[in-house]
C-alpha atoms as a printed R data frame, in Angstrom:
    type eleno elety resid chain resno       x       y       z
1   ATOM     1    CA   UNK     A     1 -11.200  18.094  10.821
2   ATOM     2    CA   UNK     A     2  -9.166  20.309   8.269
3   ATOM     3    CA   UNK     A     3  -6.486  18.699   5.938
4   ATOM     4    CA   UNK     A     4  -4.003  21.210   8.139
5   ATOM     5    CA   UNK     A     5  -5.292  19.559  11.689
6   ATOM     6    CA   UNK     A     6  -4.808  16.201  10.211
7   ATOM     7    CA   UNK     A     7  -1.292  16.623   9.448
8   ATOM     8    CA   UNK     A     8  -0.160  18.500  12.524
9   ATOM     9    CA   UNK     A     9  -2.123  15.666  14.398
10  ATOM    10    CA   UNK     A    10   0.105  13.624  12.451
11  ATOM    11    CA   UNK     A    11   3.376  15.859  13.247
12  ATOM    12    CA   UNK     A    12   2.362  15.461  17.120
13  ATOM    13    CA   UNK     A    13   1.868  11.577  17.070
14  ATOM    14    CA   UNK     A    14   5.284  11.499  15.167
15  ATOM    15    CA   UNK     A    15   6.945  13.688  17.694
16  ATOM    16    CA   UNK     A    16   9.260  11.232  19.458
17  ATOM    17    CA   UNK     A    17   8.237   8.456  17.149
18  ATOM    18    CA   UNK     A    18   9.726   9.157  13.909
19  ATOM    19    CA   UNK     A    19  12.808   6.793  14.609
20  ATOM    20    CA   UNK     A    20  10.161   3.873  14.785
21  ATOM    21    CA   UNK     A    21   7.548   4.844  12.142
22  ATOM    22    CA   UNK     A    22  10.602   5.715   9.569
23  ATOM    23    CA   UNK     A    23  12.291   2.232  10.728
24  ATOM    24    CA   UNK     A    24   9.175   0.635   9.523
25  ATOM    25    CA   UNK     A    25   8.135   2.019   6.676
26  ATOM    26    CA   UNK     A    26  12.310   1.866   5.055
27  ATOM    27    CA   UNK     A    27  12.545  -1.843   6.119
28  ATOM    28    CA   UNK     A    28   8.776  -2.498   4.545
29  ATOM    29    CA   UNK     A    29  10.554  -0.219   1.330
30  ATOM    30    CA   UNK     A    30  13.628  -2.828   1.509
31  ATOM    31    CA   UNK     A    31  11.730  -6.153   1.933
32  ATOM    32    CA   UNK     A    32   9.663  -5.163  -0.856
33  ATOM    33    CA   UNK     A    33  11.881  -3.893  -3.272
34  ATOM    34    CA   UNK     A    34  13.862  -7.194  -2.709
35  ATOM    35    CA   UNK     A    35  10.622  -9.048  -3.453
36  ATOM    36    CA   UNK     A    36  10.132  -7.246  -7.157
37  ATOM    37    CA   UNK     A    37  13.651  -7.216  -7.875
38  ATOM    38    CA   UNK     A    38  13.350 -10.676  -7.567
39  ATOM    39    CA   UNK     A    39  10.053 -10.969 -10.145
40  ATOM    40    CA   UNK     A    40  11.995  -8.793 -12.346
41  ATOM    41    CA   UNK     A    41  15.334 -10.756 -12.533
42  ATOM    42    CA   UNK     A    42  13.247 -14.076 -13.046
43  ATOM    43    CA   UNK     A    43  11.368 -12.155 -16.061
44  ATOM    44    CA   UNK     A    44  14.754 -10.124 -17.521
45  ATOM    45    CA   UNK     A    45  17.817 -12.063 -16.114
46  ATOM    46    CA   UNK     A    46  18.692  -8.343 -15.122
47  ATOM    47    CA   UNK     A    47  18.181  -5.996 -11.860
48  ATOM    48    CA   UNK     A    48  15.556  -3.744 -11.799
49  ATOM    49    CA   UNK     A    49  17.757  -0.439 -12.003
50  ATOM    50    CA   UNK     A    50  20.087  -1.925 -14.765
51  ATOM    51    CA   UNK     A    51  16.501  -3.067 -16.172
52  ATOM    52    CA   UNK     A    52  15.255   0.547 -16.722
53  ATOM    53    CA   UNK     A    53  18.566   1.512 -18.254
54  ATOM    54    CA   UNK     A    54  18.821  -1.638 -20.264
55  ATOM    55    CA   UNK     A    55  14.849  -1.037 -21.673
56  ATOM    56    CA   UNK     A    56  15.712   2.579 -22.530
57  ATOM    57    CA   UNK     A    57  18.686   1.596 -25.284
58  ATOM    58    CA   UNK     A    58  17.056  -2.309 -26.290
59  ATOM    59    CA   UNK     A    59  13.707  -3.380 -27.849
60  ATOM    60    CA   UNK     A    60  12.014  -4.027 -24.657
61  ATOM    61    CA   UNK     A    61   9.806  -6.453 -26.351
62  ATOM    62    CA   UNK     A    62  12.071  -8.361 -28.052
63  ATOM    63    CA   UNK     A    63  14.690  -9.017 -25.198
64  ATOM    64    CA   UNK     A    64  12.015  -9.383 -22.765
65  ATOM    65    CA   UNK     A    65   9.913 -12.173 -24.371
66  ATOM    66    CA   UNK     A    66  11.320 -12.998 -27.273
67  ATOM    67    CA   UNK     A    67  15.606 -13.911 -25.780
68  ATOM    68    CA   UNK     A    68  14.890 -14.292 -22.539
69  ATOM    69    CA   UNK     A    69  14.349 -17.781 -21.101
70  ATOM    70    CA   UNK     A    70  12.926 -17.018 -17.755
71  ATOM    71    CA   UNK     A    71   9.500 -15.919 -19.042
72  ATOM    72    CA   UNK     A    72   7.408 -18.843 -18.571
73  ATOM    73    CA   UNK     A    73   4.169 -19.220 -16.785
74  ATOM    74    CA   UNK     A    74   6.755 -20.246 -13.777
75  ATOM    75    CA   UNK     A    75   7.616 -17.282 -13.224
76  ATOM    76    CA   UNK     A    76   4.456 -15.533 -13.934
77  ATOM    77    CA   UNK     A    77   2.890 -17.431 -11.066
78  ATOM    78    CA   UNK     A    78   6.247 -16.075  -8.656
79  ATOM    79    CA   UNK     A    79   5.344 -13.083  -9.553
80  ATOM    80    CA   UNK     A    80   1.863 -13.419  -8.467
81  ATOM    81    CA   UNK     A    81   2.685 -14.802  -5.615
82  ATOM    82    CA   UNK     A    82   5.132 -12.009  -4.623
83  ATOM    83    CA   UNK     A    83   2.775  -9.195  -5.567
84  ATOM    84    CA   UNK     A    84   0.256 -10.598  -3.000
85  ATOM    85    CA   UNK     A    85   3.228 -10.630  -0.531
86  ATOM    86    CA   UNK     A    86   3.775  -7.189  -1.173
87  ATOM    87    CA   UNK     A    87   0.278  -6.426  -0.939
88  ATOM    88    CA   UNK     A    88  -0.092  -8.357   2.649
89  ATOM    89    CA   UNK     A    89   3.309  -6.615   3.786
90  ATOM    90    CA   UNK     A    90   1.347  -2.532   2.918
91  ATOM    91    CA   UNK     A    91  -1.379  -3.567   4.469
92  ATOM    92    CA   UNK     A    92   0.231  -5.024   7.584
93  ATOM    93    CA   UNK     A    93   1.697  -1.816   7.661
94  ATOM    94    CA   UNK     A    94  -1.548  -0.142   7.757
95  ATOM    95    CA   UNK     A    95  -3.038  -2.395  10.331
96  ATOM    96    CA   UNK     A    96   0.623  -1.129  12.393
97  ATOM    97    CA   UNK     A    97   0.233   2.198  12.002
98  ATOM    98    CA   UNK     A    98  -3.479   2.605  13.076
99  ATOM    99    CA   UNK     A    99  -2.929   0.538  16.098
100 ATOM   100    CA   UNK     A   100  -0.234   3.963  17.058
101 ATOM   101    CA   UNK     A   101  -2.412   6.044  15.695
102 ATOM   102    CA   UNK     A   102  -4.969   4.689  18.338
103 ATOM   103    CA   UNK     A   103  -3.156   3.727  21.364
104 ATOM   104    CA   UNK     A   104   0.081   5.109  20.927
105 ATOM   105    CA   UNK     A   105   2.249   1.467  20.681
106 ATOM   106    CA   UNK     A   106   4.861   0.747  18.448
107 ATOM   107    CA   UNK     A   107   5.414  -2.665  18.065
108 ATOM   108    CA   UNK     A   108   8.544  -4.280  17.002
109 ATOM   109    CA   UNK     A   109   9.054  -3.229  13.430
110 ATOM   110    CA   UNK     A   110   8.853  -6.482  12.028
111 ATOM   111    CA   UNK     A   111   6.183  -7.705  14.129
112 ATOM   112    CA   UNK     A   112   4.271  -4.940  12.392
113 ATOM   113    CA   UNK     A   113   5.415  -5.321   9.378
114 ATOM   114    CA   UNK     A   114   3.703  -8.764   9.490
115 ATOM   115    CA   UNK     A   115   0.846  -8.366  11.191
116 ATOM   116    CA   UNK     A   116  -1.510  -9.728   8.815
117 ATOM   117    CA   UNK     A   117   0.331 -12.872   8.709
118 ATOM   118    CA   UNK     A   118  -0.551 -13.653  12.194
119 ATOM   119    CA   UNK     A   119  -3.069 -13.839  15.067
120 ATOM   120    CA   UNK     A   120  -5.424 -15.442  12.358
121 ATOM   121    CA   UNK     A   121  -5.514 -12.683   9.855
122 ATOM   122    CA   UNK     A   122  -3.572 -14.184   7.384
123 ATOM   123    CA   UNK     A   123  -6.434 -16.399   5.295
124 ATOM   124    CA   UNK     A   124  -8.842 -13.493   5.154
125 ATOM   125    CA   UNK     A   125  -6.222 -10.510   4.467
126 ATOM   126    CA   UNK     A   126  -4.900 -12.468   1.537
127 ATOM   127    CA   UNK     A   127  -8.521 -13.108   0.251
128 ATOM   128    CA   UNK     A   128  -9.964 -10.057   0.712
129 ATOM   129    CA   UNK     A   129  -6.571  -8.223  -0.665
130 ATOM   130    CA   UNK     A   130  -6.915 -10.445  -4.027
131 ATOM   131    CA   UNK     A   131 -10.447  -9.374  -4.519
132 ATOM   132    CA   UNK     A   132  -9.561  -5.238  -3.923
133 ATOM   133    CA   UNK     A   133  -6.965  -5.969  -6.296
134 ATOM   134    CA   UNK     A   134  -8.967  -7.564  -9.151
135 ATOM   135    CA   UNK     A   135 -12.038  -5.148  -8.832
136 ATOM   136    CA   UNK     A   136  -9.477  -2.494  -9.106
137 ATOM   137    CA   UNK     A   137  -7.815  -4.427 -12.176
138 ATOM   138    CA   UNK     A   138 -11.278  -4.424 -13.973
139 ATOM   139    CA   UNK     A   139 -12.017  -1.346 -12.871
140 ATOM   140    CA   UNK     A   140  -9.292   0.132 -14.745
141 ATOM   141    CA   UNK     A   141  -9.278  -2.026 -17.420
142 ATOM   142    CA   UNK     A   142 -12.918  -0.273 -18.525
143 ATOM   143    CA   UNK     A   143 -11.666   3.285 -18.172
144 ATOM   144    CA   UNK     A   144  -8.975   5.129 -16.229
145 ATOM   145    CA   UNK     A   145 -10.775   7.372 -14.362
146 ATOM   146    CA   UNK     A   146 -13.636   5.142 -13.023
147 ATOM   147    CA   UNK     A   147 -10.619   2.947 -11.852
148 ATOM   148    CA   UNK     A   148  -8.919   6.117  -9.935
149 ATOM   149    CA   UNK     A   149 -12.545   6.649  -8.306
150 ATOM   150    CA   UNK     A   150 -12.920   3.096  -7.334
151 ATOM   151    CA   UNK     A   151  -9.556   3.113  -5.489
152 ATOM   152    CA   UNK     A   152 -10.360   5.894  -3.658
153 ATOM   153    CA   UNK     A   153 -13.752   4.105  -2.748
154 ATOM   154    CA   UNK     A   154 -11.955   1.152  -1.484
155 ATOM   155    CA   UNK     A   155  -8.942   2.953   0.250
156 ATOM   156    CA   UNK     A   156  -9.843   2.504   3.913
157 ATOM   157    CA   UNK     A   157 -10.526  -1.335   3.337
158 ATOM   158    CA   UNK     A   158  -7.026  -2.102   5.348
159 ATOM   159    CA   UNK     A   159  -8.310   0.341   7.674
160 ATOM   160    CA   UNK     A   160 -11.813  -1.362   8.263
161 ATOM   161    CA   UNK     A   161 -10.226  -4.694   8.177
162 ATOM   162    CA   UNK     A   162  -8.025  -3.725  11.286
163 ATOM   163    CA   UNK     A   163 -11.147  -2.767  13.383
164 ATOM   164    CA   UNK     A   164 -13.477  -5.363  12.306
165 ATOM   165    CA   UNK     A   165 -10.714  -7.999  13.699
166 ATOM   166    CA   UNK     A   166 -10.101  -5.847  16.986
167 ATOM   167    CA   UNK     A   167 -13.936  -6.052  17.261
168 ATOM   168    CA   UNK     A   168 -13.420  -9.678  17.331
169 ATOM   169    CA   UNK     A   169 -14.578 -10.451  14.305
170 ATOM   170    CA   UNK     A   170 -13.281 -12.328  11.148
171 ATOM   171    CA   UNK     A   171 -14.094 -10.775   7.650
172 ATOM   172    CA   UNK     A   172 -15.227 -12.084   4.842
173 ATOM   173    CA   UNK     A   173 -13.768 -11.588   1.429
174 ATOM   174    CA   UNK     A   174 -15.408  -8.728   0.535
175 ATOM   175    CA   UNK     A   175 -17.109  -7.208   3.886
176 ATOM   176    CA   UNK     A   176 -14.466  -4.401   4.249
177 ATOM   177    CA   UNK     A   177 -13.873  -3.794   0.907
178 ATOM   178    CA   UNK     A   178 -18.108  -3.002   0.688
179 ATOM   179    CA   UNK     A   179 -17.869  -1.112   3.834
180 ATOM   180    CA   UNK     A   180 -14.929   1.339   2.809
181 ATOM   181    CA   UNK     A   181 -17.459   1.930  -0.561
182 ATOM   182    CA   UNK     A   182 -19.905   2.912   2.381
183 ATOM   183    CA   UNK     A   183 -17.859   4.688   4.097
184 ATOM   184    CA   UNK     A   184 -16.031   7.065   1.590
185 ATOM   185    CA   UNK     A   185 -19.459   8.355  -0.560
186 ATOM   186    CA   UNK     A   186 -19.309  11.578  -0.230
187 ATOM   187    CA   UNK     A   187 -15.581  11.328   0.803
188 ATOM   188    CA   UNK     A   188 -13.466  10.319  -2.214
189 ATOM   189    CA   UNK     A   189 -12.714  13.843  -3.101
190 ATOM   190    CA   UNK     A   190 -11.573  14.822   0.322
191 ATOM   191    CA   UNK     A   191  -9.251  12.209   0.103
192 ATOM   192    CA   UNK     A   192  -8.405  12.981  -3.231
193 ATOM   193    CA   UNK     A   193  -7.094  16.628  -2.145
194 ATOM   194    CA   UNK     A   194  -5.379  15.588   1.187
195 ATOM   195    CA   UNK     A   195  -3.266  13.171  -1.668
196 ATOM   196    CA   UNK     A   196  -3.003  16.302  -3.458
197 ATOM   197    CA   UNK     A   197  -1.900  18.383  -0.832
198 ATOM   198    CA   UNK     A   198   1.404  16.109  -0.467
199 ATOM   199    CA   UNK     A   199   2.519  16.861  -4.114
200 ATOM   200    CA   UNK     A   200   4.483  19.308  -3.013
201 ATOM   201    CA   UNK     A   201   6.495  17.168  -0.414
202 ATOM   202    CA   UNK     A   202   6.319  14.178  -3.298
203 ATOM   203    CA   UNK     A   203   8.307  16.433  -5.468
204 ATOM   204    CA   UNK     A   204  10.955  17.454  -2.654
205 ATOM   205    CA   UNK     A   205  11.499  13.272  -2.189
206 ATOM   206    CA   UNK     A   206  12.209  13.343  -6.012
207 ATOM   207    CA   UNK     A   207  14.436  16.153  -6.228
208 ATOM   208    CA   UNK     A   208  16.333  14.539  -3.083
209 ATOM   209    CA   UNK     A   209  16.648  11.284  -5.192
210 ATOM   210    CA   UNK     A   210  14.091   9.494  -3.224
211 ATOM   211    CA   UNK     A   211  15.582  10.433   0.284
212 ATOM   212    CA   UNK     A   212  13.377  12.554   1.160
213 ATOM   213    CA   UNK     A   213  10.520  10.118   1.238
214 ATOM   214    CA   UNK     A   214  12.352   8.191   4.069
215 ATOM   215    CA   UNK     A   215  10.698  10.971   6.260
216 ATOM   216    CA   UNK     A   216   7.284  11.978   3.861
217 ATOM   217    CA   UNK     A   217   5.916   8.485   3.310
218 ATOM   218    CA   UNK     A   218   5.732   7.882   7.423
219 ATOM   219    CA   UNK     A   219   4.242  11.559   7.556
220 ATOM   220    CA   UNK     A   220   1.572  10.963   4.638
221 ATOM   221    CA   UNK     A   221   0.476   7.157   6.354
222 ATOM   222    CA   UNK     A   222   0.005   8.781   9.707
223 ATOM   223    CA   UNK     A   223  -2.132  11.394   7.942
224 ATOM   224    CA   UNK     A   224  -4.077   8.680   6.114
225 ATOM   225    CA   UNK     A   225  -4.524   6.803   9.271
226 ATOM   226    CA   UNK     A   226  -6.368  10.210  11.064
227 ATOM   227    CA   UNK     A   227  -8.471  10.779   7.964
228 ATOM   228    CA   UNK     A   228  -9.559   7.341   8.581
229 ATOM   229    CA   UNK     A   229 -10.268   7.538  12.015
230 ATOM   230    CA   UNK     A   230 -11.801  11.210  11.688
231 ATOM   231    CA   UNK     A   231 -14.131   9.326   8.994
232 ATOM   232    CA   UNK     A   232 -15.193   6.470  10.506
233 ATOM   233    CA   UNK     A   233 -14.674   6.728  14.346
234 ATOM   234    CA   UNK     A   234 -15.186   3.446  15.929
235 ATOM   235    CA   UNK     A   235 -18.438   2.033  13.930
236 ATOM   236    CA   UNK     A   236 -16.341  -0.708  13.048
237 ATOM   237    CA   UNK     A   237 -15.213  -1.769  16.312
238 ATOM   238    CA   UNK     A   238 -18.720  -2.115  17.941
């Protein structure tokens, strides 16, 4: 299927939906923002928006480490902590969005926006989501662009973890995450340009100070969630 049919598949699944899908993704936006802003004032003492204007005229070093008493290892581990939140949160939206993209349901938006937190996916969501995120985190650390490659290789892992656990079965740590390597050689670069293809609209969310992506980053999921399913049909669920 063409980049084109993928996003006017996405377009007709949307059709009627959009209140729901854009519901979803702005509260996920909200909860999570709340959840940096809170890693940020622990580390700064400030905001994240006064933050960026505050870095821009200061020594960012200096006030950030150096004056400010809330960076201990304290607060380091909070902010661990709440990146892996954040991380469960994306992904439950993932798991939310394929389940529409498949049968057509739309959940109660928090429901879906922590699905991976129930139904006994928490343990091996947050296990499996560590390990993408350190393999990606060495990854880059060697080189930039292996690290870009490698997180196109393990994009669908969300993806693979939803239908492994509607197959009835419980993953292990780093099942899906090998899988979605399987899966996508031969593959990155398509995904690569369908990303590519939504510059464009990225740049119109800008331009509209952000707004814009109340209605693009919906659009762009949906379209991730047919390459997905285009890519992989239902190996995973057998």
């Amino acid at each position: 299927m063409s980049r084109a049919e993928l996003k006017q598949e996405a377009k007709n699944q949307l059709r009627g939906n959009w209140l729901w899908a854009v519901a979803l993704s702005l509260v996920a936006s909200i909860i999570i923002y709340i959840a940096q802003d809170i890693v940020n004032y622990a580390q700064t003492g400030r905001d994240r928006v006064y933050d960026v204007i505050y870095k821009s005229i200061h020594d960012t070093f200096y006030y950030t480490y150096v004056q400010n008493p809330f960076s201990t290892w304290g607060w380091n581990l909070l902010s661990i902590i709440l990146s892996l939140f954040i991380g469960m949160i994306l992904w439950s939206v993932a798991y939310t969005i394929l389940k529409f993209r498949d049968s057509g349901e739309t959940p109660n938006i928090f429901k879906g926006m922590f699905s991976a937190f129930t139904a006994g996916k928490f343990l091996s969501t947050l296990l499996t989501y560590l390990l993408y995120e350190i393999f990606l985190m060495l990854w880059y650390i060697l080189l930039v662009i292996p690290g870009i490659v490698k997180y196109y290789s393990y994009s669908m892992t969300p993806y693979i973890m939803k239908d492994l656990y509607d197959s009835g079965k419980t993953p292990t740590a780093t099942e899906a995450i090998t899988k979605s390597r399987e899966l996508m050689d031969g593959h990155k670069t398509d995904l690569f340009v369908l990303d590519l293809s939504f510059l464009g609209w990225a740049i119109l969310g800008i331009v509209t100070a952000g707004i814009g992506f109340i209605w693009i980053t919906p659009y762009y999921r949906q379209t991730k969630a047919n390459f997905y399913r285009k890519l992989a049909g239902d190996q995973f669920l057998k």
